[in-house]
Amino acid sequence: MTSVPSASVVSRSLHGNVLVVSIDHPPVNALSVDVRRGLVEAIDAAENDAAVAAVLIVGAGRNFIAGADIREFGKPPLPPLLPMVCNRIENCTKPVVAAIHGAALGGGLELALAAHYRIAVRGAKLGLPEVQLGLLPGAGGTQRAPRLIGAAGALDLMLSGRHARAEEARSLGLVDRLGATDDILGEGLAYARELLAAKAGVRPTRAAVAGLADADANRAAVAAARKDTPARTRGLFSPMKIVDAVDAALTLPFDEGLALERKLFLECLDSPQRAGLIHAFFAEREVVKAPETQSASARPIARVGIVGGGTMGAGIAVAVLDAGLPVTMIERDDAALARGRAHIERVYDGLVAKGRMKPEAKDAALARFAGSTAYDALANVDLVIEAVFEDMAVKKAVFAELDRVCRPGAILATNTSYLDIDDIASGTSRPADVIGLHFFSPANVMKLLEIVVPSRVAADVVATSFAFAKQLRKVPVRAGVCDGFIGNRLLAVYRTAADYLLEDGASPYQIDRAMRAFGYPMGPYQVVDLAGGDIGWAARKRRAPTRDARMRYVEIADRLCERGWFGQKTGRGFYRYEQGARVGTPDPEVEAIIESERLRAGIAPRSFTDDEIVRRLMCAVINEAANVVREGIALRPLDVDVALIYGYGFPRYRGGPMKYADMLGLPNVLAELERLSEEDAFFWKPSPLIVELVQRGADFASMNGTAS
Ligand code: 3H9
């Protein structure tokens, strides 16, 4: 074996007559400009070296190649571009084999598809996930994949972005061979030598016909995708471009198809959705790097206690059981405990009924569950999560018990949504062990976990909470203590701004429609009806004594609550729900109530465009989010973005409210806030952070410390 130096991220070594080209570009072998250059050099070297009979491309480390280097998007492209690299590989006059382990995603899979032969080993995951970044496979994937596996299979991979395991990839026809062992180099070399021995020549995928054989099926697949995709991918730009590109693979010569793919790829690359989605990709990887995770080591968590078996406690229990951990639930009496357990069983039964869980898995999860009415059952747990009624006295009583029974070093967490966790902590003898773990309902489904950090908590307790979130496969966001933390504090202003619009002339139905068109799955009043109007009512009553006298207060929702119209669960709210229907219909009586409230408040209603509605609600959220960052409640703007995307249905393709604000331009946001301040100087007072950033010519991204 002789080694030839190349660009340091791509090395070449001759194994007999096979040139092994190894990509070693941690963390995931993304196809950066150096990698692309190294690959072209390697193919050139193979062509020019008579001692080379075949080329084997492998990835060093845990993956083959995770795709194009996402950090390069939005910057001027540097040659050689990836489509050209793929063409160079395909045009090589000596057979090129790709040996795939770990991730072969996006451009990584496209590169493999441009090779002449592919082998994958167990654990490999192959996919074209560009759609999740607002893109389409832009290095020949839309043209080569259909030629290999047909339009239906290719569209499924590209429109879902899902990963296919090696075995599935083999049966689809994406790879030719499954390796028998995990030794990727050994398997790849053996395959290459076998091909050489069989005198197998080059086999350009552009000339492949297997996938094109059933022209009727392919046409039908494209027609079906064209029909279904807009509704399925509501608001997304790139999916229909994918359909167009696959259509071209069926109808145009290869090179023309490639040219169209390139054009469509560039359209996607230029779209704000690409910027939003890639921001979200990096932001969700940044949030886990809170300072305490770097400065302290997590405590081990092997046993978890949960106090409270209501909807929240049971949901949290399911989330913990699903992570494979044992749970001990505490309730005040046997009947409440039985209800808690029944809650948990109901969640699992639902999953079993939908075929998403096997009955054995349900039994195994429940075998990890224990309940007790005595706090002493928590003597050995490593972490307790309190999920009882939102009342300070009740919480303090629970924490006094936990302080009494839990072992030293156990973490005592509260799931409170708004109570002062410093106050809860100070009632115990161990405030350094007390933290907030704010789950969202349904807790076993919702991804967001706000980790609320009170002033006296130990750094390793924060680090443990992040590690615990990872065990639960949640997305953790670090938040400081204030009323509502990050998410609910922003929800409150969102709702207030909506209520102002309501009283000033918009209907709840128009507001909901406008916000759905913006990209939320539900409008604010649909959310109220789903969550239960009584929850917000209680919060408004709680805040009433401390509400600033300058704050305008809209009473419309109170009028509905006074009638017992709490939303879906009572059959009426802002909408009517006939016989348990989950989708409401507009209610003229609600409109009449709104009308009379306007009269009472002396307001002459005016009309608002959908665009005005979106602008106002977004300005309210952005402005308060800026305050949240300024006060250090959120570490950075990106933490706000992740919280709203994962906990509140903010459209991911807009990147979160702070990214969206940057895309609008902060000077424009400030100008809008100043205009709105003329109507209500108190509510719309521009955040000093926005004012300062605009003065400096900076944006929120400049505070993130990341590339996106
Ligand atoms: C594409 O290919 C376009 C082409 O069709 C056309 C081009 C013309 N680039 O996720 P992890 C970083 S679009 C740059 O925590 P895991 C990531 O930010 C691309 N960086 O690890 C993180 O950095 P840090 C299509 C990337 O083991 C670190 O790697 N491909 C890229 O849980 C570790 O990542 C995709 O969409 C990248 N492409 O999961 C695949 N990927 O340590 C995207 C990752 O500084 N990637 N990083 O925070 C993934 O799905 C996962 O990263 C993967 C590993 C499954 C590979």
Tab-separated table of N, CA and C and ligand atoms in Angstrom, residues 26-28 30-31 62-63 65-73 81-83 103 105-108 110 125 127-130 132-133 135-141 163 262 265 278 281-282 285-286 289, ligand 1:
chain	number	residue	atom	x	y	z
A	26	PRO	N	-14.076	15.989	9.743
A	26	PRO	CA	-14.996	15.969	10.883
A	26	PRO	C	-15.809	17.261	10.940
A	27	PRO	N	-16.986	17.278	11.557
A	27	PRO	CA	-17.574	16.135	12.251
A	27	PRO	C	-18.315	15.137	11.355
A	28	VAL	N	-18.762	15.549	10.165
A	28	VAL	CA	-19.655	14.647	9.412
A	28	VAL	C	-19.257	14.507	7.937
A	30	ALA	N	-18.830	16.749	5.674
A	30	ALA	CA	-19.608	17.582	4.754
A	30	ALA	C	-18.721	17.975	3.572
A	31	LEU	N	-19.387	18.169	2.418
A	31	LEU	CA	-18.657	18.373	1.167
A	31	LEU	C	-18.255	19.844	0.997
A	62	ARG	N	-17.567	8.339	11.675
A	62	ARG	CA	-18.827	7.610	11.855
A	62	ARG	C	-19.738	7.626	10.637
A	63	ASN	N	-19.409	8.476	9.635
A	63	ASN	CA	-20.328	8.633	8.500
A	63	ASN	C	-19.605	8.546	7.163
A	65	ILE	N	-20.883	10.537	4.156
A	65	ILE	CA	-20.899	11.994	3.934
A	65	ILE	C	-22.295	12.503	4.293
A	66	ALA	N	-22.358	13.553	5.128
A	66	ALA	CA	-23.677	14.068	5.559
A	66	ALA	C	-24.303	15.009	4.548
A	67	GLY	N	-23.580	15.353	3.470
A	67	GLY	CA	-24.180	16.223	2.461
A	67	GLY	C	-23.295	17.401	2.135
A	68	ALA	N	-23.871	18.328	1.377
A	68	ALA	CA	-23.154	19.573	1.095
A	68	ALA	C	-22.843	20.257	2.420
A	69	ASP	N	-21.853	21.122	2.422
A	69	ASP	CA	-21.529	21.864	3.643
A	69	ASP	C	-22.522	23.015	3.779
A	70	ILE	N	-23.450	22.840	4.697
A	70	ILE	CA	-24.544	23.799	4.813
A	70	ILE	C	-24.029	25.192	5.167
A	71	ARG	N	-22.880	25.235	5.831
A	71	ARG	CA	-22.351	26.548	6.236
A	71	ARG	C	-21.932	27.387	5.033
A	72	GLU	N	-21.777	26.763	3.878
A	72	GLU	CA	-21.366	27.528	2.687
A	72	GLU	C	-22.553	28.191	1.991
A	73	PHE	N	-23.778	27.744	2.312
A	73	PHE	CA	-24.934	28.303	1.608
A	73	PHE	C	-25.111	29.771	1.975
A	81	LEU	N	-18.067	23.120	-8.163
A	81	LEU	CA	-19.388	22.933	-7.552
A	81	LEU	C	-19.699	21.440	-7.474
A	82	LEU	N	-20.552	21.099	-6.538
A	82	LEU	CA	-20.817	19.679	-6.300
A	82	LEU	C	-21.383	18.934	-7.523
A	83	PRO	N	-22.317	19.532	-8.282
A	83	PRO	CA	-22.804	18.796	-9.457
A	83	PRO	C	-21.665	18.433	-10.401
A	103	ALA	N	-24.094	7.964	7.876
A	103	ALA	CA	-24.984	8.791	7.070
A	103	ALA	C	-24.445	9.016	5.667
A	105	LEU	N	-26.144	11.301	3.195
A	105	LEU	CA	-27.332	12.145	3.081
A	105	LEU	C	-27.108	13.269	2.077
A	106	GLY	N	-28.207	13.690	1.454
A	106	GLY	CA	-28.139	14.824	0.544
A	106	GLY	C	-27.040	14.628	-0.487
A	107	GLY	N	-26.178	15.662	-0.606
A	107	GLY	CA	-25.073	15.593	-1.559
A	107	GLY	C	-24.207	14.362	-1.351
A	108	GLY	N	-24.185	13.822	-0.140
A	108	GLY	CA	-23.405	12.610	0.132
A	108	GLY	C	-23.970	11.424	-0.623
A	110	GLU	N	-25.966	11.753	-3.211
A	110	GLU	CA	-25.881	12.091	-4.639
A	110	GLU	C	-24.514	11.724	-5.201
A	125	LYS	N	-27.425	4.950	6.875
A	125	LYS	CA	-28.726	5.570	6.604
A	125	LYS	C	-28.578	6.478	5.398
A	127	GLY	N	-30.364	9.028	2.542
A	127	GLY	CA	-31.531	9.880	2.370
A	127	GLY	C	-31.215	11.125	1.580
A	128	LEU	N	-32.290	11.764	1.149
A	128	LEU	CA	-32.176	13.041	0.434
A	128	LEU	C	-33.003	14.054	1.227
A	129	PRO	N	-32.464	14.550	2.349
A	129	PRO	CA	-33.257	15.378	3.275
A	129	PRO	C	-33.268	16.863	2.936
A	130	GLU	N	-32.833	17.229	1.736
A	130	GLU	CA	-32.738	18.656	1.398
A	130	GLU	C	-34.035	19.408	1.638
A	132	GLN	N	-35.944	19.376	3.975
A	132	GLN	CA	-36.023	19.913	5.344
A	132	GLN	C	-35.217	21.200	5.510
A	133	LEU	N	-34.398	21.486	4.528
A	133	LEU	CA	-33.615	22.724	4.562
A	133	LEU	C	-34.127	23.714	3.516
A	135	LEU	N	-34.582	23.041	0.381
A	135	LEU	CA	-33.841	22.825	-0.869
A	135	LEU	C	-34.354	21.602	-1.608
A	136	LEU	N	-33.717	21.318	-2.734
A	136	LEU	CA	-33.918	20.033	-3.404
A	136	LEU	C	-32.540	19.447	-3.653
A	137	PRO	N	-32.474	18.128	-3.864
A	137	PRO	CA	-31.164	17.547	-4.165
A	137	PRO	C	-30.619	18.230	-5.422
A	138	GLY	N	-29.496	18.900	-5.289
A	138	GLY	CA	-29.031	19.749	-6.386
A	138	GLY	C	-27.734	19.296	-7.005
A	139	ALA	N	-27.360	18.053	-6.735
A	139	ALA	CA	-26.126	17.533	-7.337
A	139	ALA	C	-26.439	16.285	-8.154
A	140	GLY	N	-27.558	16.376	-8.876
A	140	GLY	CA	-27.913	15.278	-9.775
A	140	GLY	C	-28.867	14.271	-9.162
A	141	GLY	N	-29.169	14.432	-7.882
A	141	GLY	CA	-30.019	13.453	-7.197
A	141	GLY	C	-31.399	13.333	-7.803
A	163	HIS	N	-34.768	8.979	6.228
A	163	HIS	CA	-33.570	8.168	6.006
A	163	HIS	C	-33.989	6.717	5.756
A	262	ARG	N	-30.495	22.365	-11.603
A	262	ARG	CA	-29.629	23.437	-11.111
A	262	ARG	C	-30.419	24.745	-10.969
A	265	PHE	N	-32.737	24.427	-8.070
A	265	PHE	CA	-31.957	24.428	-6.826
A	265	PHE	C	-31.600	25.862	-6.438
A	278	ILE	N	-32.431	26.641	7.496
A	278	ILE	CA	-31.038	26.361	7.867
A	278	ILE	C	-30.700	27.047	9.193
A	281	PHE	N	-31.959	24.700	11.718
A	281	PHE	CA	-31.062	23.520	11.824
A	281	PHE	C	-29.911	23.818	12.768
A	282	PHE	N	-29.243	24.940	12.561
A	282	PHE	CA	-28.098	25.255	13.431
A	282	PHE	C	-28.562	25.678	14.826
A	285	ARG	N	-29.160	22.948	17.211
A	285	ARG	CA	-27.917	22.318	17.666
A	285	ARG	C	-27.157	23.227	18.630
A	286	GLU	N	-27.393	24.549	18.521
A	286	GLU	CA	-26.722	25.504	19.428
A	286	GLU	C	-27.352	25.522	20.815
A	289	LYS	N	-25.934	23.813	23.812
A	289	LYS	CA	-24.600	24.153	24.314
A	289	LYS	C	-24.659	25.289	25.339
B	1	3H9	C1	-27.225	19.213	0.315
B	1	3H9	O1	-26.564	18.210	0.409
B	1	3H9	C2	-27.432	19.956	-0.979
B	1	3H9	C3	-27.057	19.153	-2.198
B	1	3H9	O2	-28.146	18.362	-2.630
B	1	3H9	C4	-26.747	20.031	-3.376
B	1	3H9	C5	-25.561	20.936	-3.253
B	1	3H9	C6	-25.243	21.635	-4.562
B	1	3H9	N1	-22.894	20.804	6.746
B	1	3H9	O3	-26.462	16.709	13.842
B	1	3H9	P1	-25.213	16.602	14.649
B	1	3H9	C7	-22.647	19.734	11.748
B	1	3H9	S1	-27.927	19.916	1.697
B	1	3H9	C8	-22.228	21.434	7.724
B	1	3H9	O4	-25.212	17.212	15.994
B	1	3H9	P2	-25.498	13.750	14.744
B	1	3H9	C9	-23.670	20.138	12.794
B	1	3H9	O5	-24.022	21.489	12.653
B	1	3H9	C10	-27.389	18.906	3.040
B	1	3H9	N2	-22.275	21.039	9.011
B	1	3H9	O6	-24.680	15.101	14.737
B	1	3H9	C11	-22.911	19.862	14.058
B	1	3H9	O7	-22.000	20.926	14.254
B	1	3H9	P3	-21.580	21.390	15.728
B	1	3H9	C12	-28.178	17.669	3.171
B	1	3H9	C13	-23.022	19.984	9.310
B	1	3H9	O8	-24.497	12.684	14.867
B	1	3H9	C14	-22.111	18.614	13.713
B	1	3H9	O9	-22.054	18.581	12.287
B	1	3H9	N3	-27.786	16.952	4.352
B	1	3H9	C15	-23.755	19.293	8.345
B	1	3H9	O10	-26.628	13.839	15.704
B	1	3H9	C16	-22.728	17.336	14.217
B	1	3H9	O11	-24.066	17.265	13.758
B	1	3H9	C17	-28.435	17.074	5.528
B	1	3H9	O12	-29.416	17.769	5.619
B	1	3H9	C18	-23.664	19.743	7.006
B	1	3H9	N4	-24.326	19.133	6.003
B	1	3H9	O13	-26.194	13.660	13.299
B	1	3H9	C19	-27.897	16.290	6.692
B	1	3H9	N5	-24.418	18.288	8.936
B	1	3H9	O14	-20.934	20.209	16.327
B	1	3H9	C20	-27.695	17.202	7.878
B	1	3H9	C21	-24.111	18.338	10.234
B	1	3H9	O15	-20.675	22.552	15.487
B	1	3H9	N6	-27.076	16.530	8.995
B	1	3H9	N7	-23.275	19.358	10.475
B	1	3H9	O16	-22.871	21.756	16.394
B	1	3H9	C22	-27.688	15.608	9.775
B	1	3H9	O17	-28.801	15.195	9.539
B	1	3H9	C23	-26.956	15.123	10.997
B	1	3H9	O18	-25.944	16.065	11.285
B	1	3H9	C24	-26.297	13.731	10.880
B	1	3H9	C25	-25.427	13.480	12.155
B	1	3H9	C26	-27.409	12.680	10.798
B	1	3H9	C27	-25.419	13.641	9.682
